[in-house]
């Protein structure tokens, strides 16, 4: 077929697909076009899920089979409205398509998934992709939604106009998949009849910059043209062209054209976008038949209630209540089950092996360390079930819409709310759930503040301290509940304060424009939700588990060595002798101003494994067996603990200070591991550790010293 | 007699249920470009569904939510009911 004048064949880093090699396909599309559903339908369970190195953008590569049974690799690229990238997700899409990512094969062919009910806007990205001159297949998805809206979308007409295969699909119902696979199996695909002339006001600039990129920046002709068009819509050359600087000549040309257009008052970016839309509207003239009178759609009728100023909030409160209740109540039985079985497995290993360091390493280090993390799996799965349910039905965007105003008061995004709510159960799933926040800055701030929410691991510490502070027989339960509630309120207040502070100091920027598409409501797709849950659960176990295993072994080592000279020494004497015990002594000068002694110091060190470990550590240190099951003997032991001068150690003020310390301090290695994974660097988890523990120390210092000054 | 200028108002002030034509975008370049790329550019018809602080609109059959700052940056001309 004859190529348009501006198109030359692109240079390839891979051999051309042929009888011996099946092509690599990239799947692209706007957000909410059903791309992931189609990808899952095509590839089934044959997927590899990971991250693009250097960014926290999910990388999904799957395999489907051609009509002759040959494997075809499909890369599911992040959803995007345009190749002019504004987010890390969109930058990954652009870079993979332009062949800039060394970690991902440059796709030979592209599957463009478009929403038939919203064809013009979806074709905008397709229009940009056609500039790349690669073979394209268009999957005209959501034909059922278009029909429900009274629209008739003619796939054959679009195929005729563009000259590329256009397959009508309904990915949700599995319709059109066979036809799509047949198209994917074709040995040769035609290039599109992409008749689009660059608008006259900017055509000379495109030609000059394209030539300079080809001559001076080693770009192939088609990539040079696509990049020239992107550079003209965004002058941030690093953002557009990647970290490798452009040649001085290209820079010079860009500056010249920019100055000229500014002087002439030409809005070159608007001209370019309008020109594409004009071409798309012309293309769609005979493709789409719209109804003369369109009444309110099903989604409009549901939105009239769910986005209503009063009923919308009521429904939102019910959904969030159900989520909160499920995470705490439904997770309880499976968590107990895991806890019991991990303990039983530990006991079995203990019984089956001869006493010694290896046995202790396995039981006290590996099994209890990893078991202490696996226990969170039910909460993670439940939270991701809800996240998947809300995403799949289309309600997630509405929840973000409803919460956007209150969250924006502290500079957060409406989408931050659900992860923060989940953090009441556990910060780990909450941090993983921040992937639904598109804005990188808002996502990072949410990750940084989420662990301040009082998670369920803090409860045993609060309960022990409240029991020590207020003996059950003299103080009414309401007072205890009031103290507990105050701790939760303090953590929540901390979240809003630090979010507000970070948005003003670490990431100062003008208030943002938020513009978000609300997808049509759809029935939940349970298979997809379950897949999402399992993916997230496995990701957590695989990635966080390895780091947590390492830290568990280190913590076991610190509490076991050096050995007490007396082989029959009590656990209390052993832990006092250990590195952790020595560290507790070393730590004492730092924590003494907070009213804590070296024994509490050991508890602080060991509970870095998980906050609730503080209770069992206190049990070991104060020689109380079974402290996890019944805190009464431990409470009495703590009330009887003294400083060397005879003063009581656990005074009411110290108990309160210790609770406040646990509200703010980052006493959780699993969270550190997950933040490292989600931010792809040690910088943010270490910053989080420093700011949270620093705040805990400072607030406790003020509280304890003020309490002392007031005579408590 | 010269035609009187069309009164423009920010999208957030467009009454719920009414339709307007986008006439001007006043935000930064990045925002203007994204809005145009989403088919919300100059001359697009927009129907306000609800909201004043956070606006819910219908553009080309798609529901779009905008925060107050974004809705302030989109200037529209309200169309009479008969013109829709």
Tab-separated table of N, CA and C in Angstrom, chain A residues 596-656:
chain	number	residue	atom	x	y	z
A	596	UNK	N	10.662	7.054	79.824
A	596	UNK	CA	10.842	5.633	79.510
A	596	UNK	C	12.219	5.170	79.982
A	597	UNK	N	12.285	3.933	80.494
A	597	UNK	CA	13.589	3.387	80.866
A	597	UNK	C	14.089	2.417	79.794
A	598	UNK	N	15.210	1.742	80.069
A	598	UNK	CA	15.814	0.871	79.054
A	598	UNK	C	14.927	-0.316	78.701
A	599	UNK	N	14.092	-0.759	79.682
A	599	UNK	CA	13.224	-1.897	79.395
A	599	UNK	C	12.137	-1.502	78.381
A	600	UNK	N	11.611	-0.322	78.550
A	600	UNK	CA	10.653	0.160	77.544
A	600	UNK	C	11.399	0.336	76.209
A	601	UNK	N	12.663	0.758	76.326
A	601	UNK	CA	13.505	0.914	75.131
A	601	UNK	C	13.604	-0.385	74.332
A	602	UNK	N	13.758	-1.518	75.057
A	602	UNK	CA	13.815	-2.820	74.360
A	602	UNK	C	12.483	-3.051	73.634
A	603	UNK	N	11.378	-2.737	74.324
A	603	UNK	CA	10.047	-2.901	73.715
A	603	UNK	C	9.922	-2.072	72.460
A	604	UNK	N	10.467	-0.851	72.499
A	604	UNK	CA	10.390	0.024	71.310
A	604	UNK	C	11.193	-0.577	70.152
A	605	UNK	N	12.350	-1.166	70.494
A	605	UNK	CA	13.199	-1.739	69.431
A	605	UNK	C	12.539	-2.984	68.839
A	606	UNK	N	12.094	-3.898	69.713
A	606	UNK	CA	11.522	-5.154	69.184
A	606	UNK	C	10.191	-4.906	68.483
A	607	UNK	N	9.441	-3.902	68.922
A	607	UNK	CA	8.136	-3.677	68.297
A	607	UNK	C	8.274	-2.971	66.957
A	608	UNK	N	9.498	-2.748	66.526
A	608	UNK	CA	9.680	-2.260	65.157
A	608	UNK	C	9.265	-3.355	64.163
A	609	UNK	N	9.315	-4.628	64.659
A	609	UNK	CA	8.832	-5.735	63.815
A	609	UNK	C	7.346	-5.546	63.556
A	610	UNK	N	6.600	-5.231	64.565
A	610	UNK	CA	5.167	-4.928	64.488
A	610	UNK	C	4.801	-4.364	65.846
A	611	UNK	N	3.910	-3.391	65.858
A	611	UNK	CA	3.661	-2.668	67.107
A	611	UNK	C	3.191	-3.579	68.239
A	612	UNK	N	2.363	-4.586	67.883
A	612	UNK	CA	1.808	-5.419	68.939
A	612	UNK	C	2.871	-6.266	69.645
A	613	UNK	N	4.071	-6.377	69.034
A	613	UNK	CA	5.162	-7.134	69.655
A	613	UNK	C	5.583	-6.485	70.980
A	614	UNK	N	5.244	-5.198	71.138
A	614	UNK	CA	5.566	-4.492	72.379
A	614	UNK	C	4.994	-5.257	73.577
A	615	UNK	N	3.765	-5.763	73.425
A	615	UNK	CA	3.092	-6.439	74.534
A	615	UNK	C	3.854	-7.716	74.900
A	616	UNK	N	4.197	-8.543	73.890
A	616	UNK	CA	4.906	-9.786	74.225
A	616	UNK	C	6.309	-9.486	74.741
A	617	UNK	N	6.944	-8.429	74.227
A	617	UNK	CA	8.281	-8.050	74.725
A	617	UNK	C	8.210	-7.659	76.200
A	618	UNK	N	7.169	-6.888	76.547
A	618	UNK	CA	7.009	-6.505	77.955
A	618	UNK	C	6.806	-7.764	78.803
A	619	UNK	N	6.068	-8.739	78.237
A	619	UNK	CA	5.846	-10.002	78.937
A	619	UNK	C	7.159	-10.703	79.228
A	620	UNK	N	8.053	-10.745	78.216
A	620	UNK	CA	9.353	-11.405	78.394
A	620	UNK	C	10.197	-10.623	79.399
A	621	UNK	N	10.228	-9.314	79.228
A	621	UNK	CA	11.099	-8.484	80.076
A	621	UNK	C	10.658	-8.527	81.539
A	622	UNK	N	9.314	-8.528	81.742
A	622	UNK	CA	8.839	-8.514	83.131
A	622	UNK	C	8.489	-9.917	83.630
A	623	UNK	N	8.912	-10.932	82.863
A	623	UNK	CA	8.787	-12.317	83.321
A	623	UNK	C	7.356	-12.800	83.463
A	624	UNK	N	6.459	-12.323	82.563
A	624	UNK	CA	5.067	-12.781	82.613
A	624	UNK	C	4.811	-13.658	81.401
A	625	UNK	N	4.404	-14.917	81.629
A	625	UNK	CA	4.123	-15.840	80.523
A	625	UNK	C	2.754	-15.536	79.930
A	626	UNK	N	2.624	-15.734	78.639
A	626	UNK	CA	1.303	-15.644	77.979
A	626	UNK	C	0.693	-14.256	78.025
A	627	UNK	N	1.548	-13.244	77.934
A	627	UNK	CA	1.054	-11.861	78.027
A	627	UNK	C	0.098	-11.507	76.893
A	628	UNK	N	0.209	-12.202	75.750
A	628	UNK	CA	-0.643	-11.886	74.604
A	628	UNK	C	-2.101	-12.267	74.878
A	629	UNK	N	-2.284	-13.343	75.669
A	629	UNK	CA	-3.640	-13.858	75.854
A	629	UNK	C	-4.382	-13.158	76.983
A	630	UNK	N	-3.708	-12.849	78.045
A	630	UNK	CA	-4.364	-12.204	79.178
A	630	UNK	C	-3.402	-11.150	79.726
A	631	UNK	N	-3.814	-9.911	79.647
A	631	UNK	CA	-2.878	-8.840	80.021
A	631	UNK	C	-2.922	-8.525	81.518
A	632	UNK	N	-3.824	-9.183	82.279
A	632	UNK	CA	-3.955	-8.804	83.690
A	632	UNK	C	-2.652	-9.014	84.482
A	633	UNK	N	-2.005	-10.216	84.406
A	633	UNK	CA	-0.751	-10.362	85.175
A	633	UNK	C	0.309	-9.362	84.707
A	634	UNK	N	0.354	-9.115	83.387
A	634	UNK	CA	1.342	-8.171	82.880
A	634	UNK	C	1.035	-6.758	83.384
A	635	UNK	N	-0.261	-6.411	83.375
A	635	UNK	CA	-0.660	-5.097	83.892
A	635	UNK	C	-0.179	-4.931	85.331
A	636	UNK	N	-0.382	-5.984	86.139
A	636	UNK	CA	0.046	-5.899	87.537
A	636	UNK	C	1.568	-5.809	87.633
A	637	UNK	N	2.253	-6.570	86.749
A	637	UNK	CA	3.716	-6.513	86.760
A	637	UNK	C	4.211	-5.117	86.376
A	638	UNK	N	3.559	-4.534	85.385
A	638	UNK	CA	3.975	-3.182	84.960
A	638	UNK	C	3.708	-2.166	86.062
A	639	UNK	N	2.572	-2.336	86.737
A	639	UNK	CA	2.259	-1.384	87.820
A	639	UNK	C	3.252	-1.506	88.971
A	640	UNK	N	3.879	-2.685	89.055
A	640	UNK	CA	4.856	-2.876	90.122
A	640	UNK	C	6.288	-2.530	89.717
A	641	UNK	N	6.482	-2.159	88.435
A	641	UNK	CA	7.838	-1.860	87.958
A	641	UNK	C	8.318	-0.505	88.485
A	642	UNK	N	9.611	-0.461	88.803
A	642	UNK	CA	10.164	0.764	89.402
A	642	UNK	C	11.464	1.158	88.737
A	643	UNK	N	11.806	2.419	88.876
A	643	UNK	CA	13.138	2.923	88.535
A	643	UNK	C	14.100	2.486	89.641
A	644	UNK	N	15.411	2.530	89.410
A	644	UNK	CA	16.344	2.132	90.489
A	644	UNK	C	16.139	2.939	91.770
A	645	UNK	N	15.651	4.175	91.679
A	645	UNK	CA	15.465	4.987	92.901
A	645	UNK	C	14.140	4.677	93.595
A	646	UNK	N	13.401	3.712	93.086
A	646	UNK	CA	12.164	3.301	93.754
A	646	UNK	C	10.912	3.968	93.224
A	647	UNK	N	11.063	4.959	92.338
A	647	UNK	CA	9.884	5.642	91.784
A	647	UNK	C	9.179	4.702	90.812
A	648	UNK	N	7.848	4.788	90.760
A	648	UNK	CA	7.084	3.917	89.850
A	648	UNK	C	7.446	4.251	88.406
A	649	UNK	N	7.573	3.174	87.572
A	649	UNK	CA	7.931	3.393	86.162
A	649	UNK	C	6.688	3.745	85.338
A	650	UNK	N	5.662	2.880	85.428
A	650	UNK	CA	4.472	3.080	84.602
A	650	UNK	C	3.452	3.951	85.347
A	651	UNK	N	3.798	5.239	85.518
A	651	UNK	CA	2.835	6.173	86.109
A	651	UNK	C	1.760	6.447	85.058
A	652	UNK	N	0.594	6.984	85.457
A	652	UNK	CA	-0.433	7.312	84.454
A	652	UNK	C	0.128	8.201	83.337
A	653	UNK	N	1.014	9.131	83.718
A	653	UNK	CA	1.578	10.035	82.714
A	653	UNK	C	2.438	9.261	81.717
A	654	UNK	N	3.230	8.297	82.216
A	654	UNK	CA	4.085	7.505	81.311
A	654	UNK	C	3.215	6.635	80.387
A	655	UNK	N	2.148	6.060	80.951
A	655	UNK	CA	1.254	5.227	80.119
A	655	UNK	C	0.672	6.067	78.986
A	656	UNK	N	0.227	7.254	79.339
A	656	UNK	CA	-0.366	8.138	78.331
A	656	UNK	C	0.691	8.536	77.294
